[in-house]
mmCIF file of C-alpha atoms and ligand atoms in Angstrom:
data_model
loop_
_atom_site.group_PDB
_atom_site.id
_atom_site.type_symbol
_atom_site.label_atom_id
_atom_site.label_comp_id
_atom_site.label_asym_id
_atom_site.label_seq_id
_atom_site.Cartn_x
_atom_site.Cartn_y
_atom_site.Cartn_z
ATOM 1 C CA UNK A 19 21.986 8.584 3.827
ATOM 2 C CA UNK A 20 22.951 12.069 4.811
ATOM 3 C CA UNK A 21 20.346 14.417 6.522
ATOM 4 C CA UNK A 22 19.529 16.778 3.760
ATOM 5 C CA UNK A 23 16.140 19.520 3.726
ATOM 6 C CA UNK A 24 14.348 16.645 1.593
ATOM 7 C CA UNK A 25 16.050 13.682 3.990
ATOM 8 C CA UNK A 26 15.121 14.915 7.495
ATOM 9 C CA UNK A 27 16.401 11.771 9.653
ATOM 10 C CA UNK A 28 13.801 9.771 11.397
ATOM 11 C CA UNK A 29 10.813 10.628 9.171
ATOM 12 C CA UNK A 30 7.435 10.031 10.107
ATOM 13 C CA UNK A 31 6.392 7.528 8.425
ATOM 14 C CA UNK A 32 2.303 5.538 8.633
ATOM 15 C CA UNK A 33 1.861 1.970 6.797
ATOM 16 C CA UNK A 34 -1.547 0.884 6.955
ATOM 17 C CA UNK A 35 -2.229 -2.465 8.158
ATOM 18 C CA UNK A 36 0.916 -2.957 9.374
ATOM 19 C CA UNK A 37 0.193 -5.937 11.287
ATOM 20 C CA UNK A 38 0.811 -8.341 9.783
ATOM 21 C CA UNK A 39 1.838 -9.708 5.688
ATOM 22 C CA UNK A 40 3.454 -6.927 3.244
ATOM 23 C CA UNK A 41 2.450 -4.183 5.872
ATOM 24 C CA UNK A 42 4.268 -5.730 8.743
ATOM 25 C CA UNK A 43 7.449 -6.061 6.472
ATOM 26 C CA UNK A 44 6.867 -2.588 4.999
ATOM 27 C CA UNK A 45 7.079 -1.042 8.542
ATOM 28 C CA UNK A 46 10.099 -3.688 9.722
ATOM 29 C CA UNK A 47 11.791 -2.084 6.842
ATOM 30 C CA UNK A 48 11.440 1.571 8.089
ATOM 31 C CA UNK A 49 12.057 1.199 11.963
ATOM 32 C CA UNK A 50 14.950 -0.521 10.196
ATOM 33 C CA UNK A 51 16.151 2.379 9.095
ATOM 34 C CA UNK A 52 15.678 4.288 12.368
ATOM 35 C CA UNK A 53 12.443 6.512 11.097
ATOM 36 C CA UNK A 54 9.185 6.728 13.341
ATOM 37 C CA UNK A 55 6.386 4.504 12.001
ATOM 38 C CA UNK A 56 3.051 4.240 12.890
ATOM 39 C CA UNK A 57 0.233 2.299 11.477
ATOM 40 C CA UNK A 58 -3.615 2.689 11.590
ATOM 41 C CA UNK A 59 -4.624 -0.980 12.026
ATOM 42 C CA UNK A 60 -8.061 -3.095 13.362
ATOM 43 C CA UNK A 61 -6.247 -5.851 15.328
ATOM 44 C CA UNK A 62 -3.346 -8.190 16.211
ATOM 45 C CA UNK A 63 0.328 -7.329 17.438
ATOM 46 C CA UNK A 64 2.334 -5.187 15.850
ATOM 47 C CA UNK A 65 6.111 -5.128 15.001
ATOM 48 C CA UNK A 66 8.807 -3.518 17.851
ATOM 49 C CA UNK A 67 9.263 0.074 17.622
ATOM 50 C CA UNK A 68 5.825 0.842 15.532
ATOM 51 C CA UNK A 69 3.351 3.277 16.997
ATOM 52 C CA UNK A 70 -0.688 1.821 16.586
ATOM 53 C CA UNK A 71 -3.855 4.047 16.159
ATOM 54 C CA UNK A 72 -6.484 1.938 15.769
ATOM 55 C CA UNK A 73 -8.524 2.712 12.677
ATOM 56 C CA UNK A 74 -10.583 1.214 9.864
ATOM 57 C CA UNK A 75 -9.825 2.915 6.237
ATOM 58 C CA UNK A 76 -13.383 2.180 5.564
ATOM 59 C CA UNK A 77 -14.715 4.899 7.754
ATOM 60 C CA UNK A 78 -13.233 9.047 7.422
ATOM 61 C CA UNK A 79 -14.145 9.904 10.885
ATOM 62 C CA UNK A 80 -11.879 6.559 11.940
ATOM 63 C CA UNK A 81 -9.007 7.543 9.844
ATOM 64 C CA UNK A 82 -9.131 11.047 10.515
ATOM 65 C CA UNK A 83 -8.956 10.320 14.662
ATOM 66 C CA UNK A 84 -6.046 7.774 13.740
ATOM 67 C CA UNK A 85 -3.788 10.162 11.984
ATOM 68 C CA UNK A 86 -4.744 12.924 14.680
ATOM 69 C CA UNK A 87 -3.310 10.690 16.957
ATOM 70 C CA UNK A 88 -0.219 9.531 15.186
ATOM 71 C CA UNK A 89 0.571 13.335 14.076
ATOM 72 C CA UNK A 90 0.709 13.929 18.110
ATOM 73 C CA UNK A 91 2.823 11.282 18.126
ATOM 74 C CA UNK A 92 5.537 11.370 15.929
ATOM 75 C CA UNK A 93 4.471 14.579 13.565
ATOM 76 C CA UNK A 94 3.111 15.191 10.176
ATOM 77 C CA UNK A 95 2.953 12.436 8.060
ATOM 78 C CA UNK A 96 5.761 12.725 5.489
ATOM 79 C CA UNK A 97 5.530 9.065 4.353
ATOM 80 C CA UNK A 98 2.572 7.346 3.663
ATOM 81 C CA UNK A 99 2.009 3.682 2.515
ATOM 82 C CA UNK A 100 -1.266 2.755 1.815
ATOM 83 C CA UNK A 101 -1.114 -1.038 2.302
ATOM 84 C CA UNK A 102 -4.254 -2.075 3.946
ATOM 85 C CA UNK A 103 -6.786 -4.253 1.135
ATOM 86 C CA UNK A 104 -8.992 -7.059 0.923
ATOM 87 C CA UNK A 105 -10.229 -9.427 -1.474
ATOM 88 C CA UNK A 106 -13.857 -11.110 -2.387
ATOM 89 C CA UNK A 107 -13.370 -12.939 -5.253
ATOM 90 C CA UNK A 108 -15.866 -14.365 -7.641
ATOM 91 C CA UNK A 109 -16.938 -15.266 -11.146
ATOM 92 C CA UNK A 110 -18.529 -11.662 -12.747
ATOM 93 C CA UNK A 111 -22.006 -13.197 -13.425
ATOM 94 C CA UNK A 112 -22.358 -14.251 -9.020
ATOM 95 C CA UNK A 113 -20.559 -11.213 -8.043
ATOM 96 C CA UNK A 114 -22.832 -9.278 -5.225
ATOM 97 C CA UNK A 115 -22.916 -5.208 -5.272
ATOM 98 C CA UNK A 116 -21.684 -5.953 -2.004
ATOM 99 C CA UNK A 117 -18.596 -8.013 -3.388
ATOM 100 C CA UNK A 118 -17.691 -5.469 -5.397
ATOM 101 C CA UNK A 119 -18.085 -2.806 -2.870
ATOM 102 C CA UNK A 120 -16.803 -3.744 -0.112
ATOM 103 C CA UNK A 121 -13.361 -4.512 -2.278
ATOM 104 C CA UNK A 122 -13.383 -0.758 -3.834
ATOM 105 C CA UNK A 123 -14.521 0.640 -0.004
ATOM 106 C CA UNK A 124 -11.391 -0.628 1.234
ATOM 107 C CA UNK A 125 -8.612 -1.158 -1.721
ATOM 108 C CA UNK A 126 -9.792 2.106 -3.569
ATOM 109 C CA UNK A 127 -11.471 4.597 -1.122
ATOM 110 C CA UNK A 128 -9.491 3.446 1.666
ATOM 111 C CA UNK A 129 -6.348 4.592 0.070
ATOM 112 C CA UNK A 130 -8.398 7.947 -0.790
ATOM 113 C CA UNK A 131 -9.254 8.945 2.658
ATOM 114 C CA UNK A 132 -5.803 8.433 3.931
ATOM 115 C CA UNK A 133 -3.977 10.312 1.286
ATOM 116 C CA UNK A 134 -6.624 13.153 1.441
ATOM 117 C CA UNK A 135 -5.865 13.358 5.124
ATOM 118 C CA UNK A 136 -2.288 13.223 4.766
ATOM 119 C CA UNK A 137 -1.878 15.722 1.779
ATOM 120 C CA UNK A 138 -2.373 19.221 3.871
ATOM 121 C CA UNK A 139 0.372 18.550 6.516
ATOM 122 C CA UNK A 140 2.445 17.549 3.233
ATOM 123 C CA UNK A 141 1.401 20.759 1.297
ATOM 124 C CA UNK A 142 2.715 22.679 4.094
ATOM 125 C CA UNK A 143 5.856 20.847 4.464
ATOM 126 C CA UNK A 144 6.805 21.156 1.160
ATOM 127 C CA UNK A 145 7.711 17.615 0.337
ATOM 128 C CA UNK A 146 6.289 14.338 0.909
ATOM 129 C CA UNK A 147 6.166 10.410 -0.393
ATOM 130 C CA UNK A 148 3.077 8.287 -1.265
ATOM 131 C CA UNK A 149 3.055 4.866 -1.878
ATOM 132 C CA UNK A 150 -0.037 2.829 -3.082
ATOM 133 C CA UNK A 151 0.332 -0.763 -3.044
ATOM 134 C CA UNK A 152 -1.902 -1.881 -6.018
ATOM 135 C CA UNK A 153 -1.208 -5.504 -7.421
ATOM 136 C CA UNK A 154 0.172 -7.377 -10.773
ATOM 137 C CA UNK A 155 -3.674 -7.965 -11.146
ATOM 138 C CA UNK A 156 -4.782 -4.690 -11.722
ATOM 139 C CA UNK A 157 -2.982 -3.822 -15.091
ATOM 140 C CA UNK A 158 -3.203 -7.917 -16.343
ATOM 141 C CA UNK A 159 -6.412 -8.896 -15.046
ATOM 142 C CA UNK A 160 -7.498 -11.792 -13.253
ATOM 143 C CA UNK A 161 -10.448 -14.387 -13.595
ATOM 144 C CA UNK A 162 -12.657 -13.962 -10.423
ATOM 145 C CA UNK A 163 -11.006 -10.544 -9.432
ATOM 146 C CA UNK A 164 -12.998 -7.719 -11.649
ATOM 147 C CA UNK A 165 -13.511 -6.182 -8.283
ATOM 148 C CA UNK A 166 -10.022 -6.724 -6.712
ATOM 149 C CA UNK A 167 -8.629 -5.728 -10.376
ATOM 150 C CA UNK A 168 -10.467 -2.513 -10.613
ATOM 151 C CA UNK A 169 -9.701 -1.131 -7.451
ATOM 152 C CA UNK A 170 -6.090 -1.685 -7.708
ATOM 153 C CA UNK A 171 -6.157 0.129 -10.894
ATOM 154 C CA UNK A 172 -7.682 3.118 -9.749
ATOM 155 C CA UNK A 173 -4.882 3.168 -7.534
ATOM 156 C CA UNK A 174 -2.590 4.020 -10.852
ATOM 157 C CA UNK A 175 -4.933 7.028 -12.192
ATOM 158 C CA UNK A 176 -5.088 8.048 -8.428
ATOM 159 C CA UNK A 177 -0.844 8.318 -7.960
ATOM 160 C CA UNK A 178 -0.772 9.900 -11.500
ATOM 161 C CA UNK A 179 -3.731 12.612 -10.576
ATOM 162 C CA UNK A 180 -1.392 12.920 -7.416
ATOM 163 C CA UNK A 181 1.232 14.223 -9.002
ATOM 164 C CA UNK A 182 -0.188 16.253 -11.792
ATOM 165 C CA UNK A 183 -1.761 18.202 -8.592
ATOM 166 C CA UNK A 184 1.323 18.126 -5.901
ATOM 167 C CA UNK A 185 3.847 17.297 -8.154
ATOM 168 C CA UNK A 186 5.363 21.427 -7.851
ATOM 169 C CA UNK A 187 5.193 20.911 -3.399
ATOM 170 C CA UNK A 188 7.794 18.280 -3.686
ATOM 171 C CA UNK A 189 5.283 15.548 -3.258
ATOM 172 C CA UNK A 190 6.065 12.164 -5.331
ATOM 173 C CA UNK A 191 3.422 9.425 -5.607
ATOM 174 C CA UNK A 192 3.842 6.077 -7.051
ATOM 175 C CA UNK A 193 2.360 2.672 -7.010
ATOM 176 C CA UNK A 194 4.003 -0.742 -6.465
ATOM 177 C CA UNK A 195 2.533 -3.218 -8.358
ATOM 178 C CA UNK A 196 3.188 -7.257 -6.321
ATOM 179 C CA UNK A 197 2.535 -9.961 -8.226
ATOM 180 C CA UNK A 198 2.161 -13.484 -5.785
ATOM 181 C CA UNK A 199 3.220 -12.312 -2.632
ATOM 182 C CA UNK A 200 3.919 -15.315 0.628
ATOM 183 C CA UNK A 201 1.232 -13.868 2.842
ATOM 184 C CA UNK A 202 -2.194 -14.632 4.540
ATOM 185 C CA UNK A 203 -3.980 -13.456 1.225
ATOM 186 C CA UNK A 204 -2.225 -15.992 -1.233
ATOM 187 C CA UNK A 205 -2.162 -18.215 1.303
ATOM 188 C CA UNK A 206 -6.269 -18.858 1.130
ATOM 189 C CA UNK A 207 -5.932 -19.850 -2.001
ATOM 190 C CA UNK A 208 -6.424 -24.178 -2.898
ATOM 191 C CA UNK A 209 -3.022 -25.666 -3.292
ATOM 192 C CA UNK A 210 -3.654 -26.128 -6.949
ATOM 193 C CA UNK A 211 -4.084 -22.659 -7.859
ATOM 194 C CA UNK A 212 -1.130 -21.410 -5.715
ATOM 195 C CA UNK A 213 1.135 -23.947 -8.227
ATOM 196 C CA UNK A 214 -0.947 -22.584 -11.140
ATOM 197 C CA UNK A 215 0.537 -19.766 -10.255
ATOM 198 C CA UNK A 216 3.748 -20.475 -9.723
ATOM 199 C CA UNK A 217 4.198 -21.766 -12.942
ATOM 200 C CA UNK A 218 3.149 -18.643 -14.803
ATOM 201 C CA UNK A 219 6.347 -16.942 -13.004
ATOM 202 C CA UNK A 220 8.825 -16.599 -15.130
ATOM 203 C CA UNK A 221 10.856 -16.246 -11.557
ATOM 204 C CA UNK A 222 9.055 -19.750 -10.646
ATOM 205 C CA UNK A 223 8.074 -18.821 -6.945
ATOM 206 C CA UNK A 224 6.413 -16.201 -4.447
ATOM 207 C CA UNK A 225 8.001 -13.184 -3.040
ATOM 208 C CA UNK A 226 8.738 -12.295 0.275
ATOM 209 C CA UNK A 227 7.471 -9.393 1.855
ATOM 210 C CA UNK A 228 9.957 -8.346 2.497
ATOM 211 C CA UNK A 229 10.979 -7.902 -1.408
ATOM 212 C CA UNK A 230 8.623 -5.927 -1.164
ATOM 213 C CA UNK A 231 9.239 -4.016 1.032
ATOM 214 C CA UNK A 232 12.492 -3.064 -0.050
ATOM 215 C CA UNK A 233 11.092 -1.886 -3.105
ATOM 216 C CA UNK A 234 9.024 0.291 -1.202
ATOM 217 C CA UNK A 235 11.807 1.466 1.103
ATOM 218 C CA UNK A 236 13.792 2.681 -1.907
ATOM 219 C CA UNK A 237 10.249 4.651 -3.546
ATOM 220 C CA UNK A 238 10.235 6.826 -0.280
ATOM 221 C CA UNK A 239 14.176 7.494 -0.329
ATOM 222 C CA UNK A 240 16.016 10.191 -1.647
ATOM 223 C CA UNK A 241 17.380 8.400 -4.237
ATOM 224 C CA UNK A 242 13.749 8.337 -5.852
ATOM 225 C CA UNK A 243 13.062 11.653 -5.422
ATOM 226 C CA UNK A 244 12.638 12.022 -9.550
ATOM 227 C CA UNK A 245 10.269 9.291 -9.641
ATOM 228 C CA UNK A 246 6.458 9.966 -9.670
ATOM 229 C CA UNK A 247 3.620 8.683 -11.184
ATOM 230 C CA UNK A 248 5.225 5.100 -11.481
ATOM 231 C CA UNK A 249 3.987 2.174 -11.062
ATOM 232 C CA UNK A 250 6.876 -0.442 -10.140
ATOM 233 C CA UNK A 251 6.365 -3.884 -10.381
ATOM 234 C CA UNK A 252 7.696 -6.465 -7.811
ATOM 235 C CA UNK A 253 6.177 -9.836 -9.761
ATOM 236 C CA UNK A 254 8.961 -11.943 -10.989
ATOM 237 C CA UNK A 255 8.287 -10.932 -14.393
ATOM 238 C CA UNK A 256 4.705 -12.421 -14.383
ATOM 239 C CA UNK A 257 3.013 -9.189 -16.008
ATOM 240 C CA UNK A 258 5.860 -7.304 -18.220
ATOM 241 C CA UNK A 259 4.995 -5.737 -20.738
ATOM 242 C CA UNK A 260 1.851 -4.774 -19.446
HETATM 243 P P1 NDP B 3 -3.056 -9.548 4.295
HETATM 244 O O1 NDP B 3 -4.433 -10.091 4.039
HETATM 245 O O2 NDP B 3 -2.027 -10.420 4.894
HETATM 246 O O3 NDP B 3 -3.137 -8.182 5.149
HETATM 247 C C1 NDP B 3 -4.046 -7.184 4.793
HETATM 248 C C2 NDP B 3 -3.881 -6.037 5.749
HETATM 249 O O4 NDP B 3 -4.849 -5.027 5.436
HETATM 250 C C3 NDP B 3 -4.119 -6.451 7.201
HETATM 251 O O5 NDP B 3 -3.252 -5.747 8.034
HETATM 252 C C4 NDP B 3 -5.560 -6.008 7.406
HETATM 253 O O6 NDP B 3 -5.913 -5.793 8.742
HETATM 254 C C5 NDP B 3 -5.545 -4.698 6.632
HETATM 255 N N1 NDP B 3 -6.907 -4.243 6.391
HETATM 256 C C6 NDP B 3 -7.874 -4.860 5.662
HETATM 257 N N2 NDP B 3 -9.003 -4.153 5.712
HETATM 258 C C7 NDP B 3 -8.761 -3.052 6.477
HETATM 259 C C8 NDP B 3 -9.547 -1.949 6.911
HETATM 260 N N3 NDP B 3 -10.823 -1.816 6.545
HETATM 261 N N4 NDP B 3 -8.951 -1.010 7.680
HETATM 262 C C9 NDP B 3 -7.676 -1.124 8.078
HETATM 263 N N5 NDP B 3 -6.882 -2.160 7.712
HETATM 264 C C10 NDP B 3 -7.428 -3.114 6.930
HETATM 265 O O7 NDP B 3 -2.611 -9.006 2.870
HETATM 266 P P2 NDP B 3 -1.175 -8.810 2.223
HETATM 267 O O8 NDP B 3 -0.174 -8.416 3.223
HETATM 268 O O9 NDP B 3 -0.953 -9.955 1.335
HETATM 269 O O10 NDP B 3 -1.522 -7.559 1.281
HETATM 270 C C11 NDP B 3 -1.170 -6.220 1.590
HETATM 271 C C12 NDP B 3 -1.479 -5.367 0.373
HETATM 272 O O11 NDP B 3 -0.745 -5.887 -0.743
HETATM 273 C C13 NDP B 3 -2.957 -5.389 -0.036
HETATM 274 O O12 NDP B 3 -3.333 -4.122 -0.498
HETATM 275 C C14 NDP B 3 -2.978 -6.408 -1.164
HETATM 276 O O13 NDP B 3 -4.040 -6.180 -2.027
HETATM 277 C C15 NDP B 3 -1.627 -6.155 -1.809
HETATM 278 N N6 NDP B 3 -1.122 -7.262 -2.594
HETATM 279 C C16 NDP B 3 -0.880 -8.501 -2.031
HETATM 280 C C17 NDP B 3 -0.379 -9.511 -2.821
HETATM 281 C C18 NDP B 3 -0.074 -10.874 -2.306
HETATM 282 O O14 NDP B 3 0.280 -11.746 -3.121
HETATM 283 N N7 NDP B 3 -0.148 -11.143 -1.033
HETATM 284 C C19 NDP B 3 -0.136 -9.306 -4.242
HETATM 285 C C20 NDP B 3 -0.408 -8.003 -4.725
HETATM 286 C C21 NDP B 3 -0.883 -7.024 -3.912
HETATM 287 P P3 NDP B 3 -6.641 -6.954 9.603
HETATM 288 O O15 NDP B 3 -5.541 -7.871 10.091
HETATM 289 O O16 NDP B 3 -7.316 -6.192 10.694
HETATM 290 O O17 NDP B 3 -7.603 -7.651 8.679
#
């Protein structure tokens, strides 16, 4: 892709919880394409080539030292994937507060503090690409998942307030929507629910992270520079329509 004023070549780009599932693959995807990626992340190894501030979304003070550090790094953040989330699942009537907190703390507010952070540098730069990674569950629902469900869609009203407010600086933000993703998180489910699953794919298996992550890849190109306040689903057709 050419180097344009909207396609400055390497961008600086932060993943959350890049170290491992979806997140890893997001930020394989970017040093890929020769940008600078960073990640705010609690643990493990991380992928060649990506710069780590240790963080936790769940705290401001944390996130605001971790992209302090990474804009010292590599520069303002001009693409930012908010990855990192959690699930606590259980039936509605045994849910804790706690249950359902702890899922909106990270999932929901998470992705808040780190776009908040990274909107000023973005103002002033004129242009800039969020991504929120919300799920297939939050617009069809899920049995055992009203937390997990209603923090990944607040993501949707979140990308949409997004660009009713930055929209005019250049500033696009979307949502990907995964449906049954081959990571850590799907794999903790019993056998029997993972081919439960499967079945109600009209693609009849899981994704790769990969997939993706090439979904995402193309969201923070310039070829989707017209697209904002999406929400694109990468689900093997499980929740069309919805
Ligand atoms: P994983 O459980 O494999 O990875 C989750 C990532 O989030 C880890 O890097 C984890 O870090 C990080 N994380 C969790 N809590 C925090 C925190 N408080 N601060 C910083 N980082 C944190 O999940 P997936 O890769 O499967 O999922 C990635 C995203 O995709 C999530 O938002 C998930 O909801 C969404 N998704 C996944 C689907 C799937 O089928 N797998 C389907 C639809 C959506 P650590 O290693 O330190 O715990």
């Amino acid at each position: 892709m050419p180097e344009t004023p909207d396609n400055p070549t390497p961008r600086s780009v932060l993943v959350t919880g890049a170290n491992r599932g979806i997140g890893r693959a997001i930020a394989e995807r970017f040093v890929a394409a020769g940008d600078r990626v960073a990640t705010i992340y609690r643990s493990g190894d991380l992928p060649e080539g990506v710069f780590g501030a240790v963080g936790d979304v769940r705290d401001t003070a944390s996130v605001d030292a971790a992209f302090a550090a990474i804009e010292a790094e590599q520069g303002p953040v001009e693409v930012l994937v908010a990855n990192a989330g959690i699930t606590r699942d259980q039936l509605l009537l045994r849910m804790t507060d706690e249950e359902f907190s702890d899922v909106i703390d990270v999932n929901l507010a998470g992705a808040f503090r780190c776009v908040r952070r990274a909107s000023k540098p973005m103002i002033r730069l004129r242009r800039g690409r969020i991504v929120l990674i919300s799920s297939v569950v939050g617009l069809y629902g899920s049995p055992g998942q009203v937390n997990y469900a209603a923090s990944k869609a607040g993501l949707v009203g979140m990308a949409r307030s997004i660009t009713r407010e930055l929209g005019s600086r250049s500033i696009t933000a979307n949502v990907v929507a995964p449906g049954f993703i081959d990571t850590d998180m799907t794999r903790a489910l019993p056998e029997a629910t993972q081919k439960q699953y499967v079945d109600s794919i009209p693609l009849g298996r899981f994704a790769t992270p990969d997939e993706v992550a090439g979904v995402v890849e193309f969201v923070a190109s310039p070829a989707a520079a017209y697209i904002s306040g999406a929400v694109i689903p990468v689900d093997g057709g499980l929740g069309m329509g919805h």
